[in-house]
XYZ file of C-alpha atoms in Angstrom:
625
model
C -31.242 16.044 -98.866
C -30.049 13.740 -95.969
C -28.123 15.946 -93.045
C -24.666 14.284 -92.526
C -23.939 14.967 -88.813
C -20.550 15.387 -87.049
C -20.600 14.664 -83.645
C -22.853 16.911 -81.230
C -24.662 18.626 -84.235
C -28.737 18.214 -84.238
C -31.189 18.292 -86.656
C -34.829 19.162 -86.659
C -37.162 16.151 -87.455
C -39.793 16.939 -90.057
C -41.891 13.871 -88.856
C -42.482 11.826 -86.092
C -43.319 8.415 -87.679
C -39.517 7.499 -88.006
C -37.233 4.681 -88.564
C -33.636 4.273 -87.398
C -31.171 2.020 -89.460
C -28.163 1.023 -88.121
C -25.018 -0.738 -89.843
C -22.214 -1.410 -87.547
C -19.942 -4.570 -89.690
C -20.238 -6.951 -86.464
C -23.169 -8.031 -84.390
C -24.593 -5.552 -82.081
C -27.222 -5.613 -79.566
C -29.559 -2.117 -80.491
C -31.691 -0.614 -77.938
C -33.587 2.142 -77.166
C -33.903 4.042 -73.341
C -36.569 6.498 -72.866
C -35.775 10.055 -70.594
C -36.829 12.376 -68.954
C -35.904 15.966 -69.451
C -32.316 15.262 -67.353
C -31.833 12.589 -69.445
C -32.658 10.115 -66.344
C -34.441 6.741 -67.170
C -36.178 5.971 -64.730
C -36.650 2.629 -64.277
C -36.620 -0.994 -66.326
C -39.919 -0.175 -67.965
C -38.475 2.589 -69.865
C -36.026 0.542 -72.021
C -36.548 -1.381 -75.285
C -34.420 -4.299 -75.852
C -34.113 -7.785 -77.619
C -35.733 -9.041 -74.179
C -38.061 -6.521 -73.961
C -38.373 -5.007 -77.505
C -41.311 -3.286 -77.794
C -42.410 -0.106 -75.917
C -45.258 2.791 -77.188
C -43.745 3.993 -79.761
C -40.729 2.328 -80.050
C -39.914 -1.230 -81.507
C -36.328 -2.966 -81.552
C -35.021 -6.171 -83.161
C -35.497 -9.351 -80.778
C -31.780 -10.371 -81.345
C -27.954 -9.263 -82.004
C -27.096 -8.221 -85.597
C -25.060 -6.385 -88.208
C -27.634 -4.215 -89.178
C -30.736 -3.162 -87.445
C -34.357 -1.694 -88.314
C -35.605 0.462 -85.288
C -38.758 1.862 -85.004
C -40.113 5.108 -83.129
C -43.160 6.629 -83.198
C -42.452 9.857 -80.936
C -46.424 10.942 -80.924
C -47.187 7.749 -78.821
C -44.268 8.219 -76.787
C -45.117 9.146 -72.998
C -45.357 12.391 -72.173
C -42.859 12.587 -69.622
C -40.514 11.379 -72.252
C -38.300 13.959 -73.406
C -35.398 12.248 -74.458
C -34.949 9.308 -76.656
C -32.008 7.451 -76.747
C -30.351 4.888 -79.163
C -28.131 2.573 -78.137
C -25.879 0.174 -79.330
C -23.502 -2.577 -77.441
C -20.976 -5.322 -78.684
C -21.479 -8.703 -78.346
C -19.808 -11.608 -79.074
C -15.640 -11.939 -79.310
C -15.694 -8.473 -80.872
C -13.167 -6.909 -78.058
C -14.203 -2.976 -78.618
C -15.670 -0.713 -81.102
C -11.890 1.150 -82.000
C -11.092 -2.691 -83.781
C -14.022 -2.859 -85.981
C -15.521 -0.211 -89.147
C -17.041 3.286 -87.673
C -21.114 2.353 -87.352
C -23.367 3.894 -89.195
C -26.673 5.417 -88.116
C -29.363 6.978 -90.136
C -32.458 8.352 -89.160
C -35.852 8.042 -92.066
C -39.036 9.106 -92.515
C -42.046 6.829 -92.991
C -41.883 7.014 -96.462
C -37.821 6.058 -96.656
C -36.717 9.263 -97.222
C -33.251 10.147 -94.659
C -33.446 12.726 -92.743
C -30.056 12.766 -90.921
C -27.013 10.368 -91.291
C -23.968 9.545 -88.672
C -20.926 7.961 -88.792
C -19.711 7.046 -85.078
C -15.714 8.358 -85.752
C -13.210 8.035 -82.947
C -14.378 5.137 -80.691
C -11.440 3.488 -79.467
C -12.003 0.974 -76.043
C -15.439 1.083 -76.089
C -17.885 -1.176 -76.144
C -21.581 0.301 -75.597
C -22.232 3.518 -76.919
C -25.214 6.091 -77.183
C -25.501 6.680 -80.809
C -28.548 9.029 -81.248
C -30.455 10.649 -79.157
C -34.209 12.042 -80.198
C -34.908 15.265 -77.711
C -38.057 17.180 -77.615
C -37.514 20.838 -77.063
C -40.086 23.784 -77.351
C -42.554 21.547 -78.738
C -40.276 19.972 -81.281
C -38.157 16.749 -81.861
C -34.596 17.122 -83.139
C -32.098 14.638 -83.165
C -28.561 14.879 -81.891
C -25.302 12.788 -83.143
C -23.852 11.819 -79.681
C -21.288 8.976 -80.166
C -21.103 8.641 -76.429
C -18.809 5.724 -75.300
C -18.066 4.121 -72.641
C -15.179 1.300 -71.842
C -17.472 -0.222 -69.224
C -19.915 -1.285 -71.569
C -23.688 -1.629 -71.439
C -23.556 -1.775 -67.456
C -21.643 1.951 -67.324
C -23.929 3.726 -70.455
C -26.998 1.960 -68.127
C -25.189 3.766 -64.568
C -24.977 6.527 -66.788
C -28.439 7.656 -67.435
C -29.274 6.735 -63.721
C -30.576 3.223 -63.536
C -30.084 1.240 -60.429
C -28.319 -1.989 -60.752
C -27.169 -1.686 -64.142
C -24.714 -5.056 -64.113
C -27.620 -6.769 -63.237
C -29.721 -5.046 -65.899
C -26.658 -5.080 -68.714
C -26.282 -9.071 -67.829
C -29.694 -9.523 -68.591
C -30.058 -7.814 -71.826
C -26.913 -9.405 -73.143
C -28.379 -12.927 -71.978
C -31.468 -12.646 -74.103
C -29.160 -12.295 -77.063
C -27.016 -14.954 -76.225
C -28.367 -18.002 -78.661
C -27.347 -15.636 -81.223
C -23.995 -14.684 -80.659
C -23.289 -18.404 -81.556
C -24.869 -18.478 -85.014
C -22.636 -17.664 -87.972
C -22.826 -14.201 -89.693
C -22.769 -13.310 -92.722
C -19.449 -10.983 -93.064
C -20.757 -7.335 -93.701
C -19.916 -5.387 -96.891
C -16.864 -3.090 -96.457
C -17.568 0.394 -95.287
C -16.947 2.883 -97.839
C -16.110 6.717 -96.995
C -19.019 8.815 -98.525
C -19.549 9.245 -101.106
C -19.159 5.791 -102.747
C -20.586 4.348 -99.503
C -23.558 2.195 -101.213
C -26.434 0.965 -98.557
C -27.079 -2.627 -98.430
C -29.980 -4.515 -97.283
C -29.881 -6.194 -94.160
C -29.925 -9.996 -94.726
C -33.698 -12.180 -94.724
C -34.237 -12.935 -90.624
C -36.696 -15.872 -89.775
C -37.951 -12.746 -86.490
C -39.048 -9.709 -88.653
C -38.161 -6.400 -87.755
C -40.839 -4.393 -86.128
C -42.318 -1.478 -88.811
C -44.676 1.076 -87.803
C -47.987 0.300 -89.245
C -48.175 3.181 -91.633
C -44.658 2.666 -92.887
C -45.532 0.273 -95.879
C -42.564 -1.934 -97.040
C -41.772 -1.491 -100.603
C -41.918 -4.649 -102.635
C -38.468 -5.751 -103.745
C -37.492 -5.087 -106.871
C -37.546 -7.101 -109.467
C -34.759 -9.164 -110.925
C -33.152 -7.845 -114.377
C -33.166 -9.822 -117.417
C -30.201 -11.747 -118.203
C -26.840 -9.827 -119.069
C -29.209 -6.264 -117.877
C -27.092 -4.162 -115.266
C -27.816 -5.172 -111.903
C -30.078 -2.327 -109.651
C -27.895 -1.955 -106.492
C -29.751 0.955 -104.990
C -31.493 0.481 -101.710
C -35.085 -0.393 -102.150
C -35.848 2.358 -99.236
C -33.981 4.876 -101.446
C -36.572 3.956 -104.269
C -38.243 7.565 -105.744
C -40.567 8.354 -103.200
C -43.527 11.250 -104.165
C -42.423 14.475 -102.671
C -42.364 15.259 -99.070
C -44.542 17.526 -97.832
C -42.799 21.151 -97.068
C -41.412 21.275 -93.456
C -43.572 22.671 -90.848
C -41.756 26.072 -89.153
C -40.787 25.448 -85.988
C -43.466 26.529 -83.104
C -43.389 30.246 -82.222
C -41.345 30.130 -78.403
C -43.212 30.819 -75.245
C -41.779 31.825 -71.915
C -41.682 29.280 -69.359
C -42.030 26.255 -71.733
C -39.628 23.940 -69.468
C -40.355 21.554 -66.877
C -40.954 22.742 -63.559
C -43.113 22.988 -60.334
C -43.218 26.956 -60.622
C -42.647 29.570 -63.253
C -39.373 30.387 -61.635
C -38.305 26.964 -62.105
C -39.697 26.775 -65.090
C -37.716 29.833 -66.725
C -34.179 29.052 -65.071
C -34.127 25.242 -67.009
C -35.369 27.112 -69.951
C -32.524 29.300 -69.839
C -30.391 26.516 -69.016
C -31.961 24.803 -71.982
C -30.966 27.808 -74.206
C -27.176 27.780 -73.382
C -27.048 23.844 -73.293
C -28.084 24.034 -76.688
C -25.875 27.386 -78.003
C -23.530 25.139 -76.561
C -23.699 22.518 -78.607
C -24.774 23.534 -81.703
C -21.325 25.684 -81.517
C -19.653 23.165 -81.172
C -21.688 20.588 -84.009
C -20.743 23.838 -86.321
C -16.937 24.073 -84.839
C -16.046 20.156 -85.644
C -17.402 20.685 -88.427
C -14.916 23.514 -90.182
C -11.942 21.953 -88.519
C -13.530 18.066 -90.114
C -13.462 19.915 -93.751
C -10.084 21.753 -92.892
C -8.210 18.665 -92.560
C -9.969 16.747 -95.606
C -8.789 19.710 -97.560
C -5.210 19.743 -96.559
C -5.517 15.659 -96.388
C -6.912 15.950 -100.267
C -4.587 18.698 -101.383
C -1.267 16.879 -99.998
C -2.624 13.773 -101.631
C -3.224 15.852 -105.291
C 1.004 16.979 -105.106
C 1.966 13.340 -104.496
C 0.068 12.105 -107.743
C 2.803 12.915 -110.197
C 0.958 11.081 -112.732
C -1.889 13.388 -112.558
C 0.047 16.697 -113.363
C 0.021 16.722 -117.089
C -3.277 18.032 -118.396
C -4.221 19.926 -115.723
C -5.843 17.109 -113.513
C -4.282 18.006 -110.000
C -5.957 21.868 -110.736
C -9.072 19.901 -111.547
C -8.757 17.788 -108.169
C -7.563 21.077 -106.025
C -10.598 22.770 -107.626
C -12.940 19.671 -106.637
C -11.655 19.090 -103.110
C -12.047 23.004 -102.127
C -15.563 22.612 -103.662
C -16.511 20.099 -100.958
C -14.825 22.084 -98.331
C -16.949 25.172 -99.137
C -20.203 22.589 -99.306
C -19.706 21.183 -95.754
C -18.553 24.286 -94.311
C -22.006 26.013 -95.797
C -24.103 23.311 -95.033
C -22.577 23.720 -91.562
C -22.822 27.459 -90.981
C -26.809 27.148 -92.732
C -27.501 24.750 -89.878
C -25.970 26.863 -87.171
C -27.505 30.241 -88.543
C -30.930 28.066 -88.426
C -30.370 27.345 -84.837
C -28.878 30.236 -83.838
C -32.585 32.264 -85.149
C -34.422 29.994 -83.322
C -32.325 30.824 -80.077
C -32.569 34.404 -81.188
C -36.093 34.258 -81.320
C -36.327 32.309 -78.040
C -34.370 34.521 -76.223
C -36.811 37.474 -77.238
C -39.936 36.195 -75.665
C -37.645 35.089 -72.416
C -35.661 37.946 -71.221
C -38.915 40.402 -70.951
C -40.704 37.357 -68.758
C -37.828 36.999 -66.239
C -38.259 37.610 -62.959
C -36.355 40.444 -60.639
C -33.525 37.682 -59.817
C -33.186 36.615 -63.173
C -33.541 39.667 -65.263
C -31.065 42.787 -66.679
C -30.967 46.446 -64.414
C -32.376 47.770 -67.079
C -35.740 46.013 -67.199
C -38.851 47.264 -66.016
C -39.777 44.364 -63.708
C -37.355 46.549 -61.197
C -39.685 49.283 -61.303
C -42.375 47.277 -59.135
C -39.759 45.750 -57.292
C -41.165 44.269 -53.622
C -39.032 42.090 -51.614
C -39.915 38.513 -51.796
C -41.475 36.069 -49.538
C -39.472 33.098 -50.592
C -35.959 32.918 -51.754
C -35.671 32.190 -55.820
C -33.651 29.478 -57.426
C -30.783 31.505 -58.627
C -29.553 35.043 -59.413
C -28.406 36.533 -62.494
C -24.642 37.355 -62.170
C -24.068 38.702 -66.076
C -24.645 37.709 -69.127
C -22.758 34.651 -71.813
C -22.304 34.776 -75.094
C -20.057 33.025 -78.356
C -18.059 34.823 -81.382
C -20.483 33.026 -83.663
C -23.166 35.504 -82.667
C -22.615 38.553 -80.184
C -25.571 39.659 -80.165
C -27.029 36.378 -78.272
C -26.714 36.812 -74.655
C -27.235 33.752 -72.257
C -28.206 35.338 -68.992
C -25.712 33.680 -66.562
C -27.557 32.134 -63.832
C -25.899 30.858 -60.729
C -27.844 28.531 -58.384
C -29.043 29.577 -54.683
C -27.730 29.251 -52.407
C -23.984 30.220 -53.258
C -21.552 26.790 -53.421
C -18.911 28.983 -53.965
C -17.316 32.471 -53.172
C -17.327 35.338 -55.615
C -13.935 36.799 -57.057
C -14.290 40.308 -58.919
C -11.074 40.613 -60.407
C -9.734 44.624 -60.189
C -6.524 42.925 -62.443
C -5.745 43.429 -65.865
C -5.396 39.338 -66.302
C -4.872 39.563 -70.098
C -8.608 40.917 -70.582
C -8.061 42.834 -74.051
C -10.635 45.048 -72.924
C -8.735 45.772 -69.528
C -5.798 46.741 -71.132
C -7.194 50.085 -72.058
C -8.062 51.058 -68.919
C -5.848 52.546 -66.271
C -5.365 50.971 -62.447
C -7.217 53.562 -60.743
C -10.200 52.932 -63.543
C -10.317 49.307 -63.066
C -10.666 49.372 -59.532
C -13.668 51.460 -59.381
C -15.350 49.643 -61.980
C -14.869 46.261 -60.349
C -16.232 47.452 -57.110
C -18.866 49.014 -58.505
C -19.439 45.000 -60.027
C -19.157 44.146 -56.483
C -21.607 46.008 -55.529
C -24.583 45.967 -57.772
C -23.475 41.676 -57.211
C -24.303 42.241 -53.265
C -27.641 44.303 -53.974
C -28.932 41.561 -56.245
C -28.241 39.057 -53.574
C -29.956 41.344 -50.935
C -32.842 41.769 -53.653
C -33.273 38.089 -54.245
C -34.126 37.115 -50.649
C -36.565 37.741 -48.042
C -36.143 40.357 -45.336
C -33.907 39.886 -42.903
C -32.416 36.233 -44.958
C -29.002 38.241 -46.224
C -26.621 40.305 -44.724
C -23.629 42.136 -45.825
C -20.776 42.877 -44.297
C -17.875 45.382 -45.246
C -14.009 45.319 -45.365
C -12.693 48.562 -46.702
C -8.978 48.511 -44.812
C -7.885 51.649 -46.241
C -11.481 53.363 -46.835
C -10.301 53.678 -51.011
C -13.867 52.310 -51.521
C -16.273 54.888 -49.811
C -17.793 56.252 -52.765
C -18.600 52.888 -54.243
C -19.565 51.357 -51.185
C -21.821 54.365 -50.334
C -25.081 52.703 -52.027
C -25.097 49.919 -49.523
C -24.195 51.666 -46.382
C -25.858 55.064 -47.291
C -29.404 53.342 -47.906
C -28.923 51.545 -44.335
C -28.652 47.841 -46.766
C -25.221 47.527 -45.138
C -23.328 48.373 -41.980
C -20.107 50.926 -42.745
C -17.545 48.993 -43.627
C -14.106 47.719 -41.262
C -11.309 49.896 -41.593
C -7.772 48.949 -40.480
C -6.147 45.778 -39.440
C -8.108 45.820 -36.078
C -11.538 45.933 -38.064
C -10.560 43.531 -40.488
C -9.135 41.298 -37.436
C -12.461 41.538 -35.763
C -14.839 41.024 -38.351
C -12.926 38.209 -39.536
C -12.985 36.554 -36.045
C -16.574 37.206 -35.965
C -17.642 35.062 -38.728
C -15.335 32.611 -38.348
C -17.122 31.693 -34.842
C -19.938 31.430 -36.561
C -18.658 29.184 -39.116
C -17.076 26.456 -36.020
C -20.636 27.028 -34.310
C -22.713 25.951 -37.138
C -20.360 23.222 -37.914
C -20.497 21.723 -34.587
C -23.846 22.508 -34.323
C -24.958 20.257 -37.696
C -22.172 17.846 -36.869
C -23.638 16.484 -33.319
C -26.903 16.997 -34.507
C -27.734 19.806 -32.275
C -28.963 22.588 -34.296
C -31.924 23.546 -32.206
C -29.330 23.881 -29.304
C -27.957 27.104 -31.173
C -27.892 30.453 -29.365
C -31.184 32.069 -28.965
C -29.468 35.479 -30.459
C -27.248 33.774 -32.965
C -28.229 35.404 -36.199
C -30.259 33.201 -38.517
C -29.337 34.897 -41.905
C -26.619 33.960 -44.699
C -23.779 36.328 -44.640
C -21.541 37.610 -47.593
C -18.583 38.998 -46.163
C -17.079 41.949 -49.356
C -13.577 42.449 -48.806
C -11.949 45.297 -50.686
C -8.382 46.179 -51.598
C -7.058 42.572 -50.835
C -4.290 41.466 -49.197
C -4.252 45.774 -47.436
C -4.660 45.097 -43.740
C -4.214 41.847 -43.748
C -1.965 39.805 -41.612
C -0.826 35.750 -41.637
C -3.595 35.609 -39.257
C -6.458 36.960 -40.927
C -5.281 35.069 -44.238
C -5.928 32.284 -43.470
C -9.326 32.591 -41.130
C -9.895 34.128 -45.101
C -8.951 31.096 -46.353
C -11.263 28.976 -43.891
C -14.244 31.243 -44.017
C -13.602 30.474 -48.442
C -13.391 26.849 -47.903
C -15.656 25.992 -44.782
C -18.262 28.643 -44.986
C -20.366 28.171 -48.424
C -21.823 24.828 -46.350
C -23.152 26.978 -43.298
C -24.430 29.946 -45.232
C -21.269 32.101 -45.190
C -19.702 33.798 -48.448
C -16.921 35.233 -49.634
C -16.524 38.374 -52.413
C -13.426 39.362 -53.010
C -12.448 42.650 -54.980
C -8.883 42.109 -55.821
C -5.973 41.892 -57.735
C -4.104 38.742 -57.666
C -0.786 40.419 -58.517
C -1.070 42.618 -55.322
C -0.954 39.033 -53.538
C 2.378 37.785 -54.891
C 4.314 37.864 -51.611
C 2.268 35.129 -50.370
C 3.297 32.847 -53.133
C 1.392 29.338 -53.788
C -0.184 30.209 -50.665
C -2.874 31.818 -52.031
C -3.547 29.659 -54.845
C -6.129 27.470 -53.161
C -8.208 30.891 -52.540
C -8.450 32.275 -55.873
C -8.945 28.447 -56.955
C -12.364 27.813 -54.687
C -13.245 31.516 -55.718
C -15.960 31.974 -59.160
C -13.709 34.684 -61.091
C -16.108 37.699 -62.969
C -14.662 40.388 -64.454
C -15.517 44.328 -64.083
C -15.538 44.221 -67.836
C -16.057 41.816 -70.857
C -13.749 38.742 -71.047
C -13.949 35.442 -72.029
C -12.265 33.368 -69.227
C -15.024 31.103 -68.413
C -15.911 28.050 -69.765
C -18.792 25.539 -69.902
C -18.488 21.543 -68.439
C -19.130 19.856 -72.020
C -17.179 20.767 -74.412
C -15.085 23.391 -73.284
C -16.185 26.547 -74.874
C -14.865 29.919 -73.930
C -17.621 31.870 -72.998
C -17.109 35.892 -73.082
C -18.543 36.588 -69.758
C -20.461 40.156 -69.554
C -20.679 42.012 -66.305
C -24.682 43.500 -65.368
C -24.572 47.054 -65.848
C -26.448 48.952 -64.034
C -27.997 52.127 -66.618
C -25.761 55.182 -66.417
C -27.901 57.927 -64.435
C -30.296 55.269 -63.313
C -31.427 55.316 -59.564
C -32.674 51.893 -59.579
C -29.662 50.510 -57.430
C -30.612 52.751 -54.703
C -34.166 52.010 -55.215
C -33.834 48.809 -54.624
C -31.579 48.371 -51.352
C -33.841 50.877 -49.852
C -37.104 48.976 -49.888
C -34.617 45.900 -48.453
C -33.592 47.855 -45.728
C -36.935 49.381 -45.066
C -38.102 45.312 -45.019
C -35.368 44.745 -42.844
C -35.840 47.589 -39.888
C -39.480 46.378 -40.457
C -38.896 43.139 -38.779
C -36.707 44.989 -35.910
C -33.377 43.411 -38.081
């Protein structure tokens, strides 16, 4: 049964002998653009077109056209090539892609048989888009409907995936199609909505469409007899012997990403695996909310129909149109439950492989814990997960070195879970967050690489703070305005230093003493002991500091900060928020998802905290630091 796919939803491909068909109503120009695992082409020689149309393993029609035969054999594709995408782009008067019927992409096996079907919905101004794209992950090929558009045509979608001079490029391809756009077509059949939509044939061309070589045509069938119904099927929808059963998908492995290490390896896995939750979330999402509104659309349009009321037809309609609700929405949840197990499964073999900076408190890689020679790519700051499935975490990896301050925030800030507890409760915890944040950091780089400093105005933090300062990791924290003042003057000359220092071009011209390491300043009980001054050298040290090595965590409630009005709001703004307990505040840059964010717990009764920032400050006095 063919896969109809809403936008963002993939598929697993059975085969990799394949054959795309396209039907877009108006001439198009189809292509093809070959990426890596970024989804960077990168260069000219990695893109089929009508100039250019054949590459290994892919073959595209020579000219512009209503409908299109594309070709893609994705064993014989490079193996650098993780991404193939399909393109399409206007020609002609045809002024964007919102004036003309929705394309239509499918995706077929050698033998004919569809595998996945798209209908490009929604495209308004645009006038190239990325219809398709083929990606290769743990071994296997799925497809994806994208229906990415752009309104600056072929010469933006070409900027897009990282091409240099794409006018240049864009002009070129459209030129090589040019004769064409001249020629009269043949005005398509009228789109139908599914589904009464009936496939048609492309028209004879005098330049055959590539086919793979083990793709035999079928012979057209033959003519009836005079006055015998006409056979309107499509000849590749002809009975075809039955498919092989699909292959499972290949068992996971750790570490199967791209990447010069296994460090690098497993954080763009793990990137890979909440990329994808992601999106299949939100293939699943569109999907219920499509068959909502059909079913209100189909149910209004069953009370209008007064005609229909006698005998029981609207029940019969109502009855029909809640049937294909249910259908979609199962087909929908079967193909998220699919990928969701295959996450699942992923995610099994992953988190026991991580590494110290990547991996839970509670794992045993802590147990042989020795502090590192070289500084990792990231550290693991919690853990990410959707409603659709709790019980997936996404360990939330944040790149090194920090762009950003940290915000712990000791609030309530509508957190149903932080509604239960009281003040006094919610402060400890989020310290405690604070903490076990700032002895990961230490963990995660070499001796004497990371410091820590303290700001404790009214000493309310002691007992959380005493795990850094009682294992020598820290120095005891600043108490009062004077110790805040100071410490906050201290780094703030560092911060002008540096900056001059990289600005002129003379960073060899530092101080012989200046201290090499990056700093995270914790301040606690925010804005207690503060004054106008030291806000804003807080302020600076948030914006100015993340580019010389200097951070900021903050362990605060915003509320306590309301005297200072708007003043305050470009702080918390440049600030990452994390919450002592679970929330979901955060969301991802693609579709907009709101992830419940999971602080890293650290097991009750466990003495691996301690553990741990002793060894670093044993690594630390054993370099004199």
């Amino acid at each position: 049964m063919t896969a109809e796919l809403v936008r963002g939803q993939n598929h697993p491909l059975p085969e990799t002998r394949l054959e795309i068909r396209v039907s877009a109503g108006h001439p198009v120009v189809a292509g093809v653009t070959l990426g890596d695992e970024q989804g960077r082409v990168t260069g000219v020689e990695r893109i089929a077109h009508p100039g250019a149309p054949a590459l290994p393993g892919i073959g595209v029609p020579g000219r512009a056209a209503a409908d299109h035969r594309l070709t893609v054999d994705l064993d014989t594709v490079p193996d650098a090539v993780h991404r193939v995408s399909v393109l399409l782009a206007l020609t002609g008067a045809a002024p964007r892609f919102g004036a003309l019927a929705a394309p239509f992409v499918a995706v077929a096996a050698a033998d004919g048989e569809e595998i996945a079907s798209y209908t490009l919905t929604g495209l308004d101004r645009e006038t190239a888009v990325v219809a398709l794209e083929l990606y290769r992950r743990q071994g296997t090929w799925k497809v994806r409907a994208m229906g990415q558009g752009y309104e600056g045509g072929l010469a933006a979608l070409l900027g897009d995936q990282g091409l240099e001079r794409p006018e240049e490029l864009a002009a070129s391809i459209l030129a090589a199609v040019a004769p064409e756009r001249e020629r009269p077509t043949e005005p398509a059949a009228p789109r139908l909505p599914q589904p009464e939509r009936v496939h048609h044939t492309a028209p004879p061309s005098p330049e055959p469409t590539p086919v793979p070589p083990s793709a035999p045509v079928p012979a057209p069938a033959p003519a009836p007899a005079s006055g015998g119904p006409l056979n309107y099927a499509h000849p590749r929808r002809a009975a075809a012997p039955a498919p092989e059963p699909r292959q499972a998908p290949p068992a996971p492995v750790a570490g199967d990403a791209s990447g010069w290490s296994m460090d690098e390896r497993l954080y763009n896995q793990v990137w890979g695996m909440f990329e994808d939750l992601a999106r299949t979330a939100a293939a699943y999402r569109s999907a219920r909310d499509f068959a909502e509104s059909r079913l209100d659309r189909e149910l209004d349009e069953t009370l209008t129909d007064y005609r229909a009321r006698a005998g029981g037809a609207n029940d019969a309609a109502r009855a029909a149109a809640r049937a294909r609700h249910d259908e979609l929405v199962g087909r929908a949840r079967e193909a998220l439950d699919r990928d969701l197990a295959q996450l699942a499964a992923e995610s099994e073999v992953v988190e026991p492989a991580l590494p110290v900076a990547y991996a839970r408190w509670d794992s045993p890689v802590w147990q042989a814990y020795r502090v590192p020679e070289e500084e990792p790519m990231a550290v693991r700051l919690g853990d990410l997960h959707l409603p659709e499935r709790t019980d997936l975490r996404i360990p939330m990896l944040v790149r090194l070195p920090l762009e950003r301050g940290l915000w712990v925030d000791s609030g309530r800030g509508g957190s149903e879970a932080a509604a239960f507890l009281d003040e006094a409760e919610l402060r400890r915890l989020a310290l405690d967050r604070a903490v076990a944040h700032a002895a990961r950091l230490l963990a995660a780089h070499p001796a004497g690489a990371f410091t820590v400093h303290l700001v404790d105005p009214a000493g309310a933090g002691a007992a959380a703070l005493a795990p850094l300062v009682e294992t020598g990791a820290a120095a005891p924290p600043a108490r009062g305005a004077a110790g805040v003042s100071a410490v906050l003057e201290q780094l703030t000359e560092r911060v002008d230093l540096l900056q001059m220092a990289l600005r002129g071009g003379a960073a060899d011209a530092l101080p012989p003493g200046l201290d090499a390491a990056r700093q995270l300043l914790i301040v606690h009980d925010f804005p207690h002991g503060f004054d106008d001054r030291a806000v804003t050298r807080l302020r600076y040290l948030a914006d100015e500091g993340p580019s010389v090595g200097v951070h900021l965590l903050m362990v605060a409630d915003r509320e306590d900060a309301t005297a200072y009005g708007p003043l305050l709001d470009p702080l918390w703004r440049s600030l990452l928020r994390l919450t002592p307990v679970a929330d979901d505040h955060l969301a991802d840059p693609w579709v907009g998802h709101a992830w419940s964010y999971e602080p890293p717990l650290v097991p009750p009764g466990s003495a691996v905290l301690r553990q741990v920032l002793t060894q670093v400050a044993i690594a630390r006095h054993g370099k004199g630091l």
